[in-house]
Structures are given as structure tokens and as C-alpha cells.
Amino acid sequence: MKTRFLFVAIPLVAVLLLLTGCYESRDVTLHDAGVYKGQTDPLVEMSADPAYQERLRERLLMVQTDR
Amino acid sequence: MKLIKKSDPVSAAESPLASHADGKGVSLDRRAFLRNAGLTAGGLALASQVTPGLVRQAEAEGPVAANGEVQTKRTVCGHCSVGCGIYAEVRDGIWVGQEPAFDHPFCLGGHCAKGAAVRDHGRGERRLKYPMKMVDGQWKRISWDQAIEEIGDKMLEIREKSGPDSVQWLGSAKFNNEQAYLFRKMAALWGSNNVDHQARICHSTTVAGVANTWGYGAMTNSYNDILKSKSILIIGGNPAEAHPVSMQFVLRAKENGAKLLVIDPRFSRTAAHADQFVRLRPGSDIAVMYGMLWHIFENGWEDKEFIEQRVWGMDKIREEMARWTPEEVERVSGVDRETLYEATRLMAENRPGTFVWCMGGTQHTIGNNFTRLYSIVQLALGNMGREGGGTNIFRGHDNVQGATDFGVLSDNLPGYYGLSEAAWRHWAAVWDLDFDELAARFAQDTYPERGGPDTKPMFTAGIPVSRWIDGVLEDSDQIVQPDNLRAMVFWGHAPNSQVRGPEMKKAFEKLDMLVVVDPFPTVSAVMHDRRENTYLLPATTQFETYGSLTASNRSVQWRDKVIDPLFDSRPDHVIMYKLATKLGFADDLTKNIQVNGEEPLIEDIVREYARGMWSIGYSGMTPERLKTHQQNWHTFNTTTLRAEGGPVHNEFYGLPWPCWGTPEMKHPGTANLYDTSLAVADGGLNFRENFGTERDGEDLLAEGSYPVGADIQGGHPRFTADLLKQLGWWDELTDEEKELADGKAWNYDRSGGIIRVAIEHGCAPFGNAKARCVAWNFPDPVPIHREPLYTSRYELVANYPTYEDRRGFFRLPTRYESVQATDFSDDYPLIHTSGRLVEYEGGGDETRSNPWLAELQQEMFAEINPVDANNAGIRDGQDIWLEGPEGGRIRIKAMVTRRVAPGVVFTPYHFGGHLEGRDLRENYPEGSDPFVLGEAANTAFTYGYDSVTAMQETKCSLCAIRPA
Amino acid sequence: MAKMKFLCDAERCIECNGCVTACKNVNEVPWGINRRRVVTLNDGVPGEKSISVACMHCTDAPCAAVCPVDCFYTTADGVVLHDKDLCIGCGYCFYACPFGAPQYPSPQERAFAVRGKMDKCTFCAGGPEEPGSQAEFEKYGANRVAEGKLPACAEMCATKALLAGDGDVLADIYRKRVLRRAGRPQTWGWEKAYGADV
Ligand code: SF4
Ligand code: SF4
Ligand code: SF4
């Protein structure tokens, strides 16, 4: 029973492994120090807005100083 | 700086702990050690049990989500007496967010670990979810109706056979004020004074000692007021862990130039910030305080004018002080002359100074002596009744001040009226009940042959929480009530906060019935081998109901309800109503309180107690006033606590009591007690006349000191109807007021008229007297030193023996000298002391069930000095046995550190769920076991009770340690 | 141009762990991951100092420099973030980071639903998903800055020891404190060791 299962299982795994070897990812990430390769974060643009920065500055002054 | 990588889940072999044991690790902090130890020991197993939980669905357009509006509730942290405000964000009934309350006057948005983690209460993963009953040793879910029915029947059966005093009602500092009041009233209607709560075991000696010095037993100033201090003395307290947000004010005061003096047996986290740290032997505070007084008088640093005008009996103190030469102080406490001179000078040269103490100063057989002598030092320095001065006694639980004020105590009624007939008549009148009918519910016999007084149980103090074990186990013919305790109700009260674990287990097993009412099963559910008659009733936390609570500084804060009760839990006052219904007195309980379904209306409870709480001025409060304060956090000045503009302009935040008279008087509350620089109507005050006007031929009334604008410019007795008549002020009362006031003293006048007239004349209703240094009604009128029952310095017993054994003390025989007669210090050479960790609170069931907190402290441990560790052959991180002299032993981890002095072992007291080496996890109802369990420190702690309040001695016992 | 920074005032930090649980709370950080932790030096002896440490959002972030898949990016105001979809959980950044900030979930714990990927403090700024979206919350936690708030850890600090925000403002706040402290040493034992007027 067990051996029969293995007879099927081992080749199957082997085939799968082979197939995996054949698979090639199209979006290989090559190292390029400092150059971001991921998804774009809308916050990057938002954070350049002076109004955004002012809002955070006001928050800081409001909440983290001693009163 | 080298940072240590901590919580990356590592295998045992890679654990930094392992390398530390090899001597390779450097400067490994306590947290690192424990966290890693925990991870290797059980953290991984635990981690997989933690479900990812509710995830906040944040939205692009800010906090408002598509499928339901986010509501913001104003609540208050439930974990300590600082009372930090919290904005809780709720959507669709789920607690989705927590925002810091920057406008809150006590915390300015800050939180410690506990407060920053309260949102987990909204999840309550490890809560007790349903009423449970033990059937043949197994937990079985039952319905509320069945639970109440069975519990009530059993109680009535016990009452029938043994009288009402055989049921002990342990209430809670976790109640809100309204629930606390209702609970005390419920016990009264049941007919017993066997009702108590945590204040007994945390600050009862403070309340008694301080009240007997100048009138009220509470923190005199506020956390915020510390900003005005020039010096800060903290003794027997570790606010950096126990009241972390209070350190915001301490450290800011320090930045403004104040000096911080910490006196403690441990180099605590608070001591790490001190200008001067003085290490004393646990239990030797009397020596150190007399030592300070010695330097004060030696150098002429006392405030002579203040003492002359406002203090009585300082000469008697100086007589006792004479024996405390610097040499004797050093012999007893270990603090040398030079150190103490510097410490005293620091206080003398930087006035006003505030004096902070916590449980290191209260939990002793002579705790009442400690608290009185601390107060006397402040009197000598003239620091009382001043901004920046005062005795800032930091209370523990979020509402322990309120629960104390509302008399959840075996020796008091709400408002500290005591248990006299006059007091009962006062409250019976407030409750609109007939006094005789009420009295008939109590046991009627007296027991002089058992050492009791010749008064009925209604007028004698009941059994306190510290002694319930003895109430169960003691021979019944030694107890000053009809029979033993046969049923215990633990209503929001952990048993691991009380000492003598092995005996407690026996007591649990001897009970006819055990009822636990709590959001968590608590250690009460698991530490015994009971098989029947054990019930667990799920109560809600305070976030699932609403009401008021009193912070340490006496400010009363209103809390919104954040979410509906989780699971099958009920708010405490609903459960009280259910039980009262079953026991047959619900109608009396809520005679003037509206009941919606089964819920007594919180607002009506406020209105009712306000009609009776004249003595400490909760009488000026209304739900409306308190809610307005809650809605206007931002209008209060964060130093003075006074509102600047806005709807409650000029009032102090939370109307810190006394908020005198009727609500119509609009008294602003009293931010700093006994401060004569303000008019009474504006929050000023003087010391209370509470002990007569004369003693030994000497005048006890103040001389030449009075609040600004007082018509009586000097001392005067408390106001009564007669005094008003003598003064010719009687006709300033209205006719209705006269009717209720005639023949009454200010605090028994239910019209509030006497108070009104007194304050209109600028006088304090309770009189104007001196503070007294000699409490002649106490066992030690002048505070003196007595060695602990289990002392490491047995040779000192000859000079400083403890008390004689007593009978009928809080209804029980109480041993002192018969315990001290044996010298245990050979076999148990180390002093055992206990204290807090910042992550946990009290018995810890609640906080150890919060994964965000539990992850940070996973192991029960003992701090041991390297000297003692090496002598005992113990290495850091090793498992050890710690055994107390009564045989209680605990298996815990060793933390080798110089934080404690050689000869002293420190344990934190929040753990539970292990007993003498046994893991009790499987005894919890399924899914209700806290994430972290551990040995309860108090299993190894021993006998010993304060001579006035029966506070247990948990700050100096003895122990022996050995590797496990 | 503002530059977001953390500053922990060791004179104020009392090791209360408020910042640690605040982070757990707002970001739903699972058991075993600690974006922020408090480190104590000289524990239990005079000179004891605590500081709260997380990712410092370095200007020239070493983690980004060593990342083999270049998953790090920096916002205009200097917050260092990373893309978990790209991260391969190799652990290089942990070696590079001077503060031990990067964390890796254990195999049992599927932190933020992404197995093995690095997790670290985001300055409460989420990650490269729509700010405030469910996807962002599950992978990276809260995005408070997009809502105009600042890091929860600093906002909830018990003693205002931990400050977070525009570096210039922080420097101002801190300078004021130091000025006030001037004239008196704040270090334990100094006066004793060197006399009252050091
Ligand atoms: S436990 Fe005390 S100090 Fe900590 S957040 Fe709660 S109220 Fe504030
Ligand atoms: S900034 Fe946010 S993510 Fe970073 S440590 Fe603080 S709370 Fe956590
Ligand atoms: S909350 Fe503040 S004081 Fe507490 S540990 Fe964190 S940084 Fe330190």
C-alpha cells in the first residue's frame, strides 16, 4: 500500500521539480543599490506636499510638547 | 552602545540567555532576559494561540469608514489611579481604535504599557465568557438564571443556619463609584459588615494614619501639582512602574530645578532618575524618618510658625526622636549620618517639597505608624497645605480612592461615617429605609467572651479581606460573630494579592460555597481542589458600562461606555440587582433609583449618594456636572487643574472632593487640601477638627491660621446647629434647612444648610484645628518602631518588640509576639519583599490575559543580589525555589541583579496560576487561561497584620532560596 | 524640507513600555514581532538609562544599501519604507541595521499575512499600498501620517521622552529641555562625585 503510493508520488514530485526548473520568472529583480523596484507608494508624492508637512508639524507642536 | 537583539524567535541553543549564562553576554537588561527566557520556554506555543484578531479597516478618507460611522468615546484607563484619559474609537459596536487624549489634564496623551494596550479589552479573548459552575470537578456552562438561583438559595441556607455574617462580600477597586456604593449598600441590606476590598491591602494604613493626623485620609494635592514642587521625596514607591504617567510631572518638575530624593530598599526605575538615592533596610522607615526629624530640629530647619499655628504634639515627637541618634538610625536602618543629613538638607533647602509614598510604606504591621510619621515630617517642614507640597499618596487601582470613599470596607459606611448608630441612621435616612428594619437584618448577639466588644455586629468592624482565611479556618468560638465564614464572594478581587498561599488553599476547600464575579476566572477559580459549589459569573470591564471613578487626587472622572458587554457578561451593578432580587431586597436597594430592565440607573445612584456624602463633599456632584467636565478636558490648566474659561470656568477638574454642600452651591472642588491661601468657597481649607477641641489641657484648635476670607480668624470647632445658634448665624438657614439641620452636626445635616452657611462665612464646615502628631486612640499614640514579625535582625527585637497578641481584632484573634517569639532568621536568612511591574496590575489576571502586555513579561522571577545568589549557588536565569518561613514555597526564575541589596530578595506580585511548582493551567475554564501564568509571590508571604487596619505585611518577611 | 526623525530623551524615559504596546495596538503587531523595544543600560545600578529604539529612518539607510532585491524606498520627508511583496526575507538588512530594527516572523506566525517577510517600524506610515486601505493595514499596519497624525509610540509616550516628527522641531523641543536642565547635572551621582556645582 505504502510502496504503491510512493511509486506514484516520487515520479510526480520529480516531474513537478523538473517543471519548476523550467519555469522562469519574468520580473527578475536585479540588485541596483538604492534604486527601488517595488510598487509605488502614493505617500511618497503626498509627503512632498508642503501642506502635508505643515499639518504634521502642527500636530507635533500640539501633542508632544509639555503644556 | 550595543543593542541587544531580543525577540527574534530563537531556539534554546541560540538564546542570548544561553550565552549570558556562559558569561559572554553583556549588560543584558531585565526585559531581554525575561523575554527570551519566555520565548524559549513557552512563547512559541503561546504565539500560535494568538489569533490575528480584529483588524481595523482603515479608510482612504480618514477615520470614517464606509459601513458604519466611527464614534469617539471618552473613557479612562482602568489600570491605575493616575486616571489617564483615552479616546476610544468604535465602529459598528467594535472597538477599532485608540487615540491619545492630548487634551486630558492628567496625562496629556501619555500612557504606560497598560494604558497603551487597553483596546485589547474590546477583544477579551481570554475572558470568562459564560456563567460557569463546577460539577464534580469540571467546569460546566450554566445560565444566569440558574446561577443566581443556586447561589441565592445557598446563601439563604447559610444565613438560616449561621447568620448573615457567614457570607463574606469582597468588592472591588475596579467598580466605578456607583457600583461601589451599591455594593456597600447591598452588604448592609444583607445584614453584615463582612464586606471589604483592595484598599484594605494597599493603603488602609494610609487612610487611617493620615485621617487621624489632619482629617482626611487621601492624597492632599495632585499629580499635576508636583510641577510646583521644589523637592520630591518618594519613599516606598516606584511610580516609574506603578504610576508611570505621574513621572511626566516628576521629571518635568526636575527639569524646572526640583530635586528628587528616593528612599527605598531597591534601586528602582524611579531611583534611576533620582538626585539622591537612599537605600534602607525594609521595614525601618520609622528610624529613617526620626533620623530626618533629628536633622531637621538639629539644624533649625523646622517651620516654627507653621508648627505653632497648625500642629499639636510635636513636643511628644521630639521626645521619641531623642532616642534616634544618627548612630541608632544607622544601626536599625543601615542609613548613615552623612547620607541622611544630605537627604534632609535636600528637602529643607528646597521648599515646598512634596512627599510621596506607596505600598512600601503601608504594608507593615506598623504601617499606621509609618504613614503618620511621614505626615509629621511634612508638618515639621511646613510643607502641608501648600501648592507643590503635601503628602501625595499615590493610590493603586483606577478607582481604589472611590471604592474607599464609598465605604466598601468592613469598618466603614460610605463617606467614612464609621459604623456608629448615628452613621447607620444617617444612611438609613438617605436610603429612605427604616433604621430598625435595617438593624433587624443583622445578627443580634454580642460575643464578649470571644474578645469582642459589647456591641452588636452591626456596629463592629467585619472581617477584612486580609483575614478571610482566618475567618474560615479559625475555631468558631474564637470569632466575634455567630459562625465561621462559609461562603466567599470574590467580586473583582484576586486572591493572589493576599498572603499565606498554602493556608488559603485549605480555606478555599473548606468553604461551603465560592462565588467569583469577575471578567476573568482569576486565581480563585483554579488554586484549590474544590469539586462542587463553585460558581464563576462573568462581569464586564468598565469599558462595557459607564459611570464615575475617582483618581488618586480625588478628582471624579466620568467614563463613557465604549462597547456593549462582551459574550454573556453583565455589568456589576446589573449582577448586584439580580442577586438582590433573588435575596429579596432589590426594592430596598433601588428604592429611589430607577431600574431599566435589570439595570439600576447610574445617574440616579449619583444623585442618591450625593444626598448622603456630606462628610467628604461628594455632595456637590451631579451626573451633569461630571459629564460637563468630561466633555471639556481641554479647558483645564494642566498645572493647577482649574478650568480657564469654558462652561466650567474656575472649577477644578473632576471637582476633587471635598466639593462642598449641595450642587446648587457650585463649589469648584478642592485641588489641594488644607491650603489656607484660598477661600473655602474657592477650594481653600484648613486642618479638620475631628478629635475634640482640647487634649491634656492644651488647645487643639488652630491658632492664628485660617483660610483667606474666613469670618472666624482662628481655630474653631466643627459646625453644628448649636454652634450656628451661638454664632447668631442660625437664621441664615431657610426654614426647610432648619428642619433637617436642627440638632445635627454639619456632616449629618441632610439639607446641606449648615455647610452652606459656614462656607458663606468663609469657614471650613469641619472646623479649624491643628494637625495632631499624637493619635491617642491608636496602639502607638506616638509612632514608634517595632521589628517585623519575621525579622532578619532578631537582635533588635529586644529593643523594638512587636505588640502583644490580641483577641477580637476585626473579629479575630491576631498574633504578634507569639509569632515573633521564634527566630527564623537562621533558616530563612533573606528579607523577602514585593512590588510591581509596569506591564501588570494587581493579581494580574486581566493584564496577563492581554497579549500585548503578556508578551513583555513571561516569567515570574525573583531579584537576587549576586552575593546571595553566589552563596546559594544560583545563576542568573536558573529555576529556584523560594521558601517562606511558614513553609509556602514558589518555583521561579532567578534574576541576579544589584538592584536589590545583599540580603534582600524582591518578587513581583502579579503572577498566579502556578502553585508550589504545579502548573494549574488545565484548571481554568477552556479558553479563559491567561497567556502568562506563574507562581504568586504571596504564596510564600507570611502572617502579620497592621495594628490598626489589619493590613497584611508584604514588604518584609523572610525567605530562603535554593536552586530547583 | 522636513525630515522625519525619532528622538528618545534618556533623561525622561522610564522604561514603561508604553511606546511598545502603543505600537502593538495601532498596528496590530502580532506576538513575537517587536517593531519597537526599550533597551536599558546599567540595569539596576546607578547610571541606569533606558531608551526606546525602533527603526530610526536613517538618511542613508544601510538596510536599503544591502537589500538584494531593492525593496526599500524613502518618502519625501525621509521615512524609510519597504515593499513586502518584493522582500525575500533574507535577513541582510538585519545585519546592516545599526539599531536591530528589522524583524522576521517565525515560521509558525504568519505575521501580517506574509510569511517570512521582514517587518519593521514604518513610522506609522504604512507601505506601498493605497494609504488607509485594508491591504496596507494587513501588510504594514496603520498609516497615521497620511491622516495627519504622528507615530503612536511617540504620541502615547508616558513622559514625552520619545518624540517623533520633523527633526527641526524635535531639536527645538529638546534644546529647550536641555537648557532648562543646564546648571544642574541630571546624571545620578554627579553631584555627589564631583561636588554641587558641576
Ligand atoms: S496604568 Fe496608570 S499611568 Fe498607565 S496609562 Fe493607565 S492610568 Fe495612565
Ligand atoms: S512609528 Fe509606528 S510602527 Fe514605528 S515603532 Fe512607532 S508605533 Fe510602531
Ligand atoms: S513610553 Fe516613553 S517613557 Fe515609556 S518606555 Fe517608551 S519612550 Fe520610555
PDB file of C-alpha atoms and ligand atoms in Angstrom, chain B residues 77-84 107 110-116 242-246, ligand 1:
ATOM      1  CA  CYS B  77      -7.647  53.845  31.655  1.00  0.00           C
ATOM      2  CA  GLY B  78      -8.608  51.178  34.149  1.00  0.00           C
ATOM      3  CA  HIS B  79      -5.179  50.268  35.392  1.00  0.00           C
ATOM      4  CA  CYS B  80      -4.024  52.812  37.939  1.00  0.00           C
ATOM      5  CA  SER B  81      -5.037  55.799  39.979  1.00  0.00           C
ATOM      6  CA  VAL B  82      -3.431  58.350  37.662  1.00  0.00           C
ATOM      7  CA  GLY B  83      -6.587  58.099  35.576  1.00  0.00           C
ATOM      8  CA  CYS B  84      -5.266  58.779  32.079  1.00  0.00           C
ATOM      9  CA  CYS B 107      -1.945  62.514  31.047  1.00  0.00           C
ATOM     10  CA  GLY B 110       0.684  59.798  27.634  1.00  0.00           C
ATOM     11  CA  HIS B 111       0.255  56.196  28.626  1.00  0.00           C
ATOM     12  CA  CYS B 112       2.292  53.418  30.107  1.00  0.00           C
ATOM     13  CA  ALA B 113       2.281  49.915  28.668  1.00  0.00           C
ATOM     14  CA  LYS B 114      -1.069  49.131  30.253  1.00  0.00           C
ATOM     15  CA  GLY B 115      -2.882  52.233  29.135  1.00  0.00           C
ATOM     16  CA  ALA B 116      -1.496  51.997  25.616  1.00  0.00           C
ATOM     17  CA  ALA B 242       3.345  51.710  39.268  1.00  0.00           C
ATOM     18  CA  HIS B 243       2.150  55.175  38.178  1.00  0.00           C
ATOM     19  CA  PRO B 244       4.224  55.835  35.063  1.00  0.00           C
ATOM     20  CA  VAL B 245       2.406  58.873  33.782  1.00  0.00           C
ATOM     21  CA  SER B 246       2.885  60.599  37.127  1.00  0.00           C
TER      22      SER B 246
HETATM   23  S1  SF4 D   1      -1.929  52.449  34.184  1.00  0.00           S
HETATM   24 FE1  SF4 D   1      -1.975  54.473  35.072  1.00  0.00          FE
HETATM   25  S2  SF4 D   1      -0.252  55.565  34.182  1.00  0.00           S
HETATM   26 FE2  SF4 D   1      -0.609  53.757  32.918  1.00  0.00          FE
HETATM   27  S3  SF4 D   1      -1.928  54.541  31.305  1.00  0.00           S
HETATM   28 FE3  SF4 D   1      -3.262  53.686  32.899  1.00  0.00          FE
HETATM   29  S4  SF4 D   1      -3.806  55.391  34.213  1.00  0.00           S
HETATM   30 FE4  SF4 D   1      -2.052  56.017  32.957  1.00  0.00          FE
END
